Coordinates of C-alpha atoms in Angstrom, one line a residue:
X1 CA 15.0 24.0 -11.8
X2 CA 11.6 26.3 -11.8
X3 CA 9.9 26.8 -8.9
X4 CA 7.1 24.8 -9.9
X5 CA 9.4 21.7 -9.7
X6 CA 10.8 22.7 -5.9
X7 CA 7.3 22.4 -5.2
X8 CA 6.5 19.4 -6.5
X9 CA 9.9 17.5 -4.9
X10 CA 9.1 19.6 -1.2
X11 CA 5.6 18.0 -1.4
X12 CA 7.0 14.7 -1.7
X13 CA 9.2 15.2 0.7
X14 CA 7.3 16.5 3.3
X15 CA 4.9 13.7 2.2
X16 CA 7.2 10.7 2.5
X17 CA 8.3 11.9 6.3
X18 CA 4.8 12.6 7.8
X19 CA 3.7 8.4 5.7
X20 CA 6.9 7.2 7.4
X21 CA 5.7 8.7 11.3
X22 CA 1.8 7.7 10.7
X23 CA 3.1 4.4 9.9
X24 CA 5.1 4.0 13.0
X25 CA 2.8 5.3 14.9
X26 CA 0.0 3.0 13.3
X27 CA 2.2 0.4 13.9
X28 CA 3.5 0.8 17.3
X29 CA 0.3 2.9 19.2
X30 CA -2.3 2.4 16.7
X31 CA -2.9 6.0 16.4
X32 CA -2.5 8.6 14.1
X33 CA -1.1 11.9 15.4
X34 CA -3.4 15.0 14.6
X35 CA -0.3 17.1 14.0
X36 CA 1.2 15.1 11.1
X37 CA -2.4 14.8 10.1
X38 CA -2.3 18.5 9.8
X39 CA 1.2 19.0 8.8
X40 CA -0.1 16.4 5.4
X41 CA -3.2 18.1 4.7
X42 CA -2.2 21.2 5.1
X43 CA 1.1 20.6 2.6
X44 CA -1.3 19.0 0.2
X45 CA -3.9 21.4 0.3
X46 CA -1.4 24.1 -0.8
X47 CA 0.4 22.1 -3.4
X48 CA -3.7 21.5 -5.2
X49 CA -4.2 25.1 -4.9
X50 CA -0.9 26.0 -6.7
X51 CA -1.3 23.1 -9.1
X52 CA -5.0 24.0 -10.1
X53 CA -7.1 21.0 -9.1
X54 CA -8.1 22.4 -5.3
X55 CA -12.2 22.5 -6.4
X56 CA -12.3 19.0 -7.7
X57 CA -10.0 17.9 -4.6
X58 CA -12.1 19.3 -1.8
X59 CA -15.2 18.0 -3.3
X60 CA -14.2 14.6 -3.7
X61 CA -12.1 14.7 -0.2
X62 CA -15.9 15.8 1.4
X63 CA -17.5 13.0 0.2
X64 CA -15.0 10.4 1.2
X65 CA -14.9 12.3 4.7
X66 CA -18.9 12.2 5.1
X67 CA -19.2 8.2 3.3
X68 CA -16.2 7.2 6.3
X69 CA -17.8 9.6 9.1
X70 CA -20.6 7.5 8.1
X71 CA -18.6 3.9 8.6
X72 CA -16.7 5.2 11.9
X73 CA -19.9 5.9 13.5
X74 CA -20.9 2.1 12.7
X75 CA -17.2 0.9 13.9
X76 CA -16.1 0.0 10.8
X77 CA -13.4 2.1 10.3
X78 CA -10.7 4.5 12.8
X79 CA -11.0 8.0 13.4
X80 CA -7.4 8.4 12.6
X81 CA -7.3 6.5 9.2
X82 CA -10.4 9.1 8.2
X83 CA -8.0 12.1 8.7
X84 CA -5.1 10.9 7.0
X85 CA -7.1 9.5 4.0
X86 CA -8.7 13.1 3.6
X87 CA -4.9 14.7 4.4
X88 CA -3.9 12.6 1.2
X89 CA -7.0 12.8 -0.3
X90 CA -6.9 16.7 -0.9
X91 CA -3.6 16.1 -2.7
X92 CA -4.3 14.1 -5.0
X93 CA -5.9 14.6 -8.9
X94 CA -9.6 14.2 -9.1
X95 CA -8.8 11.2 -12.1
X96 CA -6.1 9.6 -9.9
X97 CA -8.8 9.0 -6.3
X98 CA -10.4 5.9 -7.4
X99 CA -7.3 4.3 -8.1
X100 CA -5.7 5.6 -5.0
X101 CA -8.6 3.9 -2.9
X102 CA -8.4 1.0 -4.5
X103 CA -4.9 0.7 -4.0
X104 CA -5.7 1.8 0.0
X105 CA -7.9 -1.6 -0.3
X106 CA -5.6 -3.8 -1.9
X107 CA -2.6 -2.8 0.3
X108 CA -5.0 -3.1 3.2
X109 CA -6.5 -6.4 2.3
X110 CA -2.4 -7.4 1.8
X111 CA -1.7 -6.3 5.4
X112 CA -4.9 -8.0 6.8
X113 CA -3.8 -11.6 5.1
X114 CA -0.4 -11.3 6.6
X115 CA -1.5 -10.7 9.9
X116 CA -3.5 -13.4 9.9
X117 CA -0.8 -15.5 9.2
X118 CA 1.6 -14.7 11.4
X119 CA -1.0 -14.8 14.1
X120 CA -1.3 -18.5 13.3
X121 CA 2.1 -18.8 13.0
X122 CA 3.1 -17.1 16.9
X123 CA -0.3 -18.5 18.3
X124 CA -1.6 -14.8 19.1
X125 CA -4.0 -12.5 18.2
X126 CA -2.6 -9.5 16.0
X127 CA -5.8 -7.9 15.9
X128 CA -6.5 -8.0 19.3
X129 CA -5.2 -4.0 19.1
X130 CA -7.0 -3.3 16.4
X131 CA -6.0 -2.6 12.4
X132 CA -3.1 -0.1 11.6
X133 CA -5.0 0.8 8.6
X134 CA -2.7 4.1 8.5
X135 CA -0.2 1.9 7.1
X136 CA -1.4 1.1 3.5
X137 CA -3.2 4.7 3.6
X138 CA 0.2 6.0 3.5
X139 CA 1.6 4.5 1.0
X140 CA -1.1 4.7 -1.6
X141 CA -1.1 8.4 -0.2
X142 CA 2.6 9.1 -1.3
X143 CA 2.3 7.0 -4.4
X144 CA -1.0 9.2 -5.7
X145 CA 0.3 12.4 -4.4
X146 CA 3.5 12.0 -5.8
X147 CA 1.9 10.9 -9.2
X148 CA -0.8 13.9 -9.0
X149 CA 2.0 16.4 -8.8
X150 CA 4.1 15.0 -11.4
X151 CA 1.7 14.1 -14.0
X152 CA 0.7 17.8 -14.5

């Protein structure tokens, strides 16, 4: 095993436990915590840095962060689910962020359907907190991290 590939599995690692507390969180609070916030971009940062693709990663992550600052400031979208999308979003292959937001819509989309039904289904209002949007960030963040690191 080469250190390139201890890398690759500690990213993922580190990845899947700070997805798996955001989605708690999310879930429970509706917030996102600013230290696993920090604790993801700060692993994924390093790991597109090592791996070469940091430029192309930064500049795409600054225009998702500016088109969301952009959508938070018209309430469409949580302050929280703008940090860990750029925390993931740093991490992950300049050819692979598309799909990863598409997947973030789909999932998100998923979630907002089965809310809705199980709402109707218990008589009350699931979106009465709000969205935990966190939820399908993380796991299109793991997936596309994961499959930026190994793909190289």
């Amino acid at each position: 095993m080469n250190l390139d590939n201890i890398i690759e599995i500690t990213v993922v690692i580190i990845n899947i436990v700070c997805a798996v507390q955001s989605c708690i969180s999310d879930h429970k609070h509706r917030t996102l915590p600013n230290k696993i916030c920090k604790s993801l971009f700060i692993t994924n940062f390093i790991a597109s840095f090592y791996f070469g693709y940091f430029i192309q990663s930064a500049t795409i992550t600054s225009i998702i962060f500016l088109v969301l600052l952009i959508v938070w400031l018209i309430g469409g979208f949580g302050a929280g689910d703008i940090k860990l999308l750029c925390a993931f979003s740093i991490g992950i292959k300049p050819e692979l962020t598309i799909a990863c937001l598409v997947l973030v819509g789909f999932l998100g989309g998923f979630q907002l359907v089965v809310m809705y039904l199980v709402g109707l289904m218990t008589k009350t209002n699931l979106f009465e907190k709000g969205i935990p949007y966190g939820i399908p960030i993380s796991i299109s963040g793991v997936a596309f991290t994961a499959l930026s690191l190994f793909s190289l």
